[in-house]
């Protein structure tokens, strides 16, 4: 149940000449590609493949896929379920395969995975706009309970796909590392150096204009 590998396989099928000549076949293969990309755990490889698929002009002919992929490519909160989630979950590939080790049927497994990937996307999005946020507010944004939000954050931190620290007593989640005094001082010194450079350049230009005007 490697979603990224499945997406690559379906895209390889989509890219074959015989499939390209059959609209029904390439639509099915491209739909499956998008479906499993959305189910794949985020990585630079997944993001790169999403961008390449999104640029394919044929995707315009499958609106539910074009619009769903666009949700994942924007730094915006995705509401679950997505507008076209039912349509994507109805494709045969979503229900094909054997039961997992936990006994879950393929459709049940992928449905839960779909929800998890949306939550993970939303957490990455929140981390772009917030340095810190109250856990209760974060849970509200994600339509989760505070306990669920913490569980997803912990899983992403453990997987190395998100930096966050949870301060339960303060009811706060921090998405940015606390900078050391040395880092703050270094940034301050760099800013001062840049400012002095601008002052020096401005003084030179004023002096030059005065000399030209004097002649």
mmCIF file of C-alpha atoms in Angstrom:
data_model
loop_
_atom_site.group_PDB
_atom_site.id
_atom_site.type_symbol
_atom_site.label_atom_id
_atom_site.label_comp_id
_atom_site.label_asym_id
_atom_site.label_seq_id
_atom_site.Cartn_x
_atom_site.Cartn_y
_atom_site.Cartn_z
ATOM 1 C CA UNK A 1 0.000 0.000 0.000
ATOM 2 C CA UNK A 2 2.695 2.456 -1.066
ATOM 3 C CA UNK A 3 0.611 5.294 -2.491
ATOM 4 C CA UNK A 4 3.540 7.063 -4.170
ATOM 5 C CA UNK A 5 4.638 3.856 -5.900
ATOM 6 C CA UNK A 6 1.073 3.270 -7.078
ATOM 7 C CA UNK A 7 0.912 6.824 -8.410
ATOM 8 C CA UNK A 8 4.152 6.278 -10.329
ATOM 9 C CA UNK A 9 2.877 2.997 -11.772
ATOM 10 C CA UNK A 10 -0.401 4.528 -12.934
ATOM 11 C CA UNK A 11 1.471 7.470 -14.452
ATOM 12 C CA UNK A 12 3.745 5.062 -16.318
ATOM 13 C CA UNK A 13 0.609 3.384 -17.699
ATOM 14 C CA UNK A 14 -0.817 6.791 -18.598
ATOM 15 C CA UNK A 15 2.361 7.691 -20.490
ATOM 16 C CA UNK A 16 2.314 4.663 -22.827
ATOM 17 C CA UNK A 17 1.398 5.336 -26.461
ATOM 18 C CA UNK A 18 -1.467 2.818 -26.575
ATOM 19 C CA UNK A 19 -3.147 4.381 -23.540
ATOM 20 C CA UNK A 20 -2.634 7.913 -24.853
ATOM 21 C CA UNK A 21 -4.590 6.933 -27.963
ATOM 22 C CA UNK A 22 -7.597 5.804 -25.895
ATOM 23 C CA UNK A 23 -9.351 8.632 -24.030
ATOM 24 C CA UNK A 24 -11.157 6.358 -21.596
ATOM 25 C CA UNK A 25 -7.915 4.588 -20.660
ATOM 26 C CA UNK A 26 -5.761 7.687 -20.201
ATOM 27 C CA UNK A 27 -8.473 9.372 -18.145
ATOM 28 C CA UNK A 28 -8.650 6.352 -15.858
ATOM 29 C CA UNK A 29 -4.863 6.147 -15.497
ATOM 30 C CA UNK A 30 -4.483 9.887 -14.887
ATOM 31 C CA UNK A 31 -7.323 9.884 -12.342
ATOM 32 C CA UNK A 32 -5.650 7.022 -10.459
ATOM 33 C CA UNK A 33 -2.340 8.893 -10.590
ATOM 34 C CA UNK A 34 -3.864 11.973 -8.955
ATOM 35 C CA UNK A 35 -5.791 9.879 -6.430
ATOM 36 C CA UNK A 36 -2.718 8.084 -5.115
ATOM 37 C CA UNK A 37 -0.598 11.242 -5.181
ATOM 38 C CA UNK A 38 -3.150 12.780 -2.820
ATOM 39 C CA UNK A 39 -2.860 9.667 -0.638
ATOM 40 C CA UNK A 40 0.948 9.661 -0.627
ATOM 41 C CA UNK A 41 2.878 10.972 2.366
ATOM 42 C CA UNK A 42 4.235 14.428 1.588
ATOM 43 C CA UNK A 43 7.800 14.713 0.331
ATOM 44 C CA UNK A 44 9.707 16.771 -2.226
ATOM 45 C CA UNK A 45 9.228 13.921 -4.718
ATOM 46 C CA UNK A 46 5.460 13.999 -4.206
ATOM 47 C CA UNK A 47 5.338 17.798 -4.516
ATOM 48 C CA UNK A 48 7.439 17.713 -7.683
ATOM 49 C CA UNK A 49 5.227 15.057 -9.255
ATOM 50 C CA UNK A 50 2.082 16.999 -8.314
ATOM 51 C CA UNK A 51 3.443 20.110 -10.013
ATOM 52 C CA UNK A 52 4.308 18.152 -13.172
ATOM 53 C CA UNK A 53 0.894 16.465 -13.298
ATOM 54 C CA UNK A 54 -0.869 19.783 -12.680
ATOM 55 C CA UNK A 55 0.924 21.249 -15.718
ATOM 56 C CA UNK A 56 -0.428 18.466 -17.987
ATOM 57 C CA UNK A 57 -3.038 20.056 -20.271
ATOM 58 C CA UNK A 58 -5.069 16.820 -20.316
ATOM 59 C CA UNK A 59 -5.812 17.234 -16.620
ATOM 60 C CA UNK A 60 -8.141 20.093 -17.590
ATOM 61 C CA UNK A 61 -10.479 17.436 -19.010
ATOM 62 C CA UNK A 62 -10.839 15.823 -15.572
ATOM 63 C CA UNK A 63 -12.099 18.750 -13.438
ATOM 64 C CA UNK A 64 -12.381 16.782 -10.185
ATOM 65 C CA UNK A 65 -8.702 15.834 -10.424
ATOM 66 C CA UNK A 66 -7.524 19.290 -11.525
ATOM 67 C CA UNK A 67 -9.358 21.005 -8.676
ATOM 68 C CA UNK A 68 -8.343 18.465 -6.025
ATOM 69 C CA UNK A 69 -4.686 18.621 -7.001
ATOM 70 C CA UNK A 70 -4.885 22.406 -6.889
ATOM 71 C CA UNK A 71 -5.984 22.222 -3.243
ATOM 72 C CA UNK A 72 -2.804 20.360 -2.311
ATOM 73 C CA UNK A 73 -0.585 22.790 -4.216
ATOM 74 C CA UNK A 74 -1.831 25.880 -2.380
ATOM 75 C CA UNK A 75 -0.909 26.948 1.142
ATOM 76 C CA UNK A 76 -4.537 27.008 2.191
ATOM 77 C CA UNK A 77 -6.626 24.976 4.637
ATOM 78 C CA UNK A 78 -8.393 22.053 2.928
ATOM 79 C CA UNK A 79 -11.813 21.215 4.311
ATOM 80 C CA UNK A 80 -12.590 17.538 4.752
ATOM 81 C CA UNK A 81 -14.152 15.995 2.812
ATOM 82 C CA UNK A 82 -12.995 17.800 -0.328
ATOM 83 C CA UNK A 83 -15.636 18.788 -2.924
ATOM 84 C CA UNK A 84 -14.697 15.869 -5.197
ATOM 85 C CA UNK A 85 -13.575 13.329 -2.591
ATOM 86 C CA UNK A 86 -16.616 11.094 -3.097
ATOM 87 C CA UNK A 87 -15.953 10.964 -6.832
ATOM 88 C CA UNK A 88 -12.302 10.029 -6.323
ATOM 89 C CA UNK A 89 -13.151 7.414 -3.705
ATOM 90 C CA UNK A 90 -15.618 5.810 -6.112
ATOM 91 C CA UNK A 91 -12.962 4.826 -8.675
ATOM 92 C CA UNK A 92 -12.301 1.042 -8.734
ATOM 93 C CA UNK A 93 -8.606 1.390 -7.794
ATOM 94 C CA UNK A 94 -9.626 2.851 -4.425
ATOM 95 C CA UNK A 95 -11.175 -0.453 -3.371
ATOM 96 C CA UNK A 96 -8.802 -2.900 -5.063
ATOM 97 C CA UNK A 97 -6.213 -4.951 -3.196
ATOM 98 C CA UNK A 98 -5.945 -7.205 -0.171
ATOM 99 C CA UNK A 99 -6.774 -6.451 3.428
ATOM 100 C CA UNK A 100 -4.015 -4.849 5.454
ATOM 101 C CA UNK A 101 -2.265 -6.354 8.475
ATOM 102 C CA UNK A 102 -4.842 -4.632 10.665
ATOM 103 C CA UNK A 103 -7.630 -6.373 8.761
ATOM 104 C CA UNK A 104 -8.880 -3.143 7.212
ATOM 105 C CA UNK A 105 -10.348 -3.355 3.717
ATOM 106 C CA UNK A 106 -8.522 -1.271 1.069
ATOM 107 C CA UNK A 107 -11.296 1.343 0.811
ATOM 108 C CA UNK A 108 -11.375 1.760 4.603
ATOM 109 C CA UNK A 109 -7.600 2.113 4.754
ATOM 110 C CA UNK A 110 -7.408 4.675 1.940
ATOM 111 C CA UNK A 111 -10.369 6.645 3.302
ATOM 112 C CA UNK A 112 -8.619 7.101 6.634
ATOM 113 C CA UNK A 113 -5.358 7.866 4.828
ATOM 114 C CA UNK A 114 -7.126 10.547 2.767
ATOM 115 C CA UNK A 115 -8.270 12.262 5.960
ATOM 116 C CA UNK A 116 -4.798 12.013 7.490
ATOM 117 C CA UNK A 117 -3.111 13.551 4.434
ATOM 118 C CA UNK A 118 -5.544 16.474 4.523
ATOM 119 C CA UNK A 119 -4.822 17.043 8.217
ATOM 120 C CA UNK A 120 -1.075 16.907 7.520
ATOM 121 C CA UNK A 121 -1.412 19.401 4.657
ATOM 122 C CA UNK A 122 -3.356 21.724 6.936
ATOM 123 C CA UNK A 123 -0.721 21.494 9.675
ATOM 124 C CA UNK A 124 2.025 22.395 7.186
ATOM 125 C CA UNK A 125 -0.115 25.306 6.012
ATOM 126 C CA UNK A 126 -0.671 26.597 9.555
ATOM 127 C CA UNK A 127 3.075 26.338 10.238
ATOM 128 C CA UNK A 128 3.699 28.669 7.272
ATOM 129 C CA UNK A 129 1.535 31.446 8.731
ATOM 130 C CA UNK A 130 1.963 30.981 12.489
ATOM 131 C CA UNK A 131 5.081 30.909 14.629
ATOM 132 C CA UNK A 132 2.895 29.771 17.512
ATOM 133 C CA UNK A 133 -0.809 29.181 18.056
ATOM 134 C CA UNK A 134 -3.051 28.032 20.862
ATOM 135 C CA UNK A 135 -3.739 24.300 20.657
ATOM 136 C CA UNK A 136 -7.474 24.825 21.035
ATOM 137 C CA UNK A 137 -7.497 27.348 18.171
ATOM 138 C CA UNK A 138 -5.407 25.028 16.008
ATOM 139 C CA UNK A 139 -7.811 22.156 16.649
ATOM 140 C CA UNK A 140 -10.680 24.428 15.685
ATOM 141 C CA UNK A 141 -8.986 25.357 12.395
ATOM 142 C CA UNK A 142 -8.389 21.684 11.624
ATOM 143 C CA UNK A 143 -11.879 20.558 12.729
ATOM 144 C CA UNK A 144 -10.277 18.160 15.219
ATOM 145 C CA UNK A 145 -10.291 17.653 18.940
ATOM 146 C CA UNK A 146 -7.181 19.011 20.729
ATOM 147 C CA UNK A 147 -6.138 15.391 21.415
ATOM 148 C CA UNK A 148 -6.373 14.477 17.722
ATOM 149 C CA UNK A 149 -4.437 17.590 16.741
ATOM 150 C CA UNK A 150 -1.659 16.696 19.183
ATOM 151 C CA UNK A 151 -1.556 13.116 17.887
ATOM 152 C CA UNK A 152 -1.129 14.245 14.275
ATOM 153 C CA UNK A 153 1.509 16.827 15.233
ATOM 154 C CA UNK A 154 3.470 14.211 17.195
ATOM 155 C CA UNK A 155 3.349 11.781 14.254
ATOM 156 C CA UNK A 156 4.621 14.416 11.817
ATOM 157 C CA UNK A 157 7.386 15.548 14.178
ATOM 158 C CA UNK A 158 8.475 11.920 14.658
ATOM 159 C CA UNK A 159 8.462 11.446 10.881
ATOM 160 C CA UNK A 160 10.575 14.554 10.364
ATOM 161 C CA UNK A 161 7.993 16.299 8.163
ATOM 162 C CA UNK A 162 7.176 19.094 10.640
ATOM 163 C CA UNK A 163 8.957 21.052 13.345
ATOM 164 C CA UNK A 164 6.703 21.764 16.314
ATOM 165 C CA UNK A 165 6.745 21.808 20.095
ATOM 166 C CA UNK A 166 3.645 21.396 22.221
ATOM 167 C CA UNK A 167 3.429 23.271 25.516
ATOM 168 C CA UNK A 168 0.374 21.696 27.184
ATOM 169 C CA UNK A 169 0.313 23.890 30.341
ATOM 170 C CA UNK A 170 0.362 27.032 28.165
ATOM 171 C CA UNK A 171 -1.999 25.494 25.581
ATOM 172 C CA UNK A 172 0.425 26.510 22.828
ATOM 173 C CA UNK A 173 1.999 24.864 19.775
ATOM 174 C CA UNK A 174 5.211 26.466 18.512
ATOM 175 C CA UNK A 175 6.230 25.928 14.900
ATOM 176 C CA UNK A 176 9.470 27.921 14.979
ATOM 177 C CA UNK A 177 12.599 27.137 16.916
ATOM 178 C CA UNK A 178 13.514 29.511 19.723
ATOM 179 C CA UNK A 179 16.603 31.349 18.561
ATOM 180 C CA UNK A 180 19.615 31.501 20.829
ATOM 181 C CA UNK A 181 21.024 34.827 22.031
ATOM 182 C CA UNK A 182 23.982 34.300 19.698
ATOM 183 C CA UNK A 183 21.677 33.897 16.664
ATOM 184 C CA UNK A 184 19.710 37.040 17.559
ATOM 185 C CA UNK A 185 22.940 39.009 18.057
ATOM 186 C CA UNK A 186 24.329 37.715 14.761
ATOM 187 C CA UNK A 187 21.200 38.803 12.873
ATOM 188 C CA UNK A 188 21.313 42.208 14.586
ATOM 189 C CA UNK A 189 24.966 42.684 13.632
ATOM 190 C CA UNK A 190 24.176 41.701 10.040
ATOM 191 C CA UNK A 191 21.315 44.220 9.895
ATOM 192 C CA UNK A 192 23.511 46.990 11.319
ATOM 193 C CA UNK A 193 26.238 46.178 8.796
ATOM 194 C CA UNK A 194 23.728 46.397 5.950
ATOM 195 C CA UNK A 195 22.356 49.691 7.279
ATOM 196 C CA UNK A 196 25.822 51.223 7.584
ATOM 197 C CA UNK A 197 26.552 50.136 4.017
ATOM 198 C CA UNK A 198 23.433 51.947 2.788
ATOM 199 C CA UNK A 199 24.389 55.092 4.759
ATOM 200 C CA UNK A 200 27.886 55.031 3.275
ATOM 201 C CA UNK A 201 26.557 54.588 -0.267
ATOM 202 C CA UNK A 202 24.003 57.390 0.202
ATOM 203 C CA UNK A 203 26.684 59.733 1.571
ATOM 204 C CA UNK A 204 28.883 58.985 -1.435
ATOM 205 C CA UNK A 205 26.056 59.688 -3.902
ATOM 206 C CA UNK A 206 25.187 62.998 -2.162
ATOM 207 C CA UNK A 207 28.851 64.034 -2.248
ATOM 208 C CA UNK A 208 29.049 63.100 -5.930
ATOM 209 C CA UNK A 209 25.913 65.138 -6.757
ATOM 210 C CA UNK A 210 27.346 68.142 -4.893
ATOM 211 C CA UNK A 211 30.606 67.933 -6.842
ATOM 212 C CA UNK A 212 28.735 67.737 -10.170
ATOM 213 C CA UNK A 213 26.514 70.682 -9.187
ATOM 214 C CA UNK A 214 29.599 72.702 -8.176
ATOM 215 C CA UNK A 215 31.022 72.389 -11.665
#
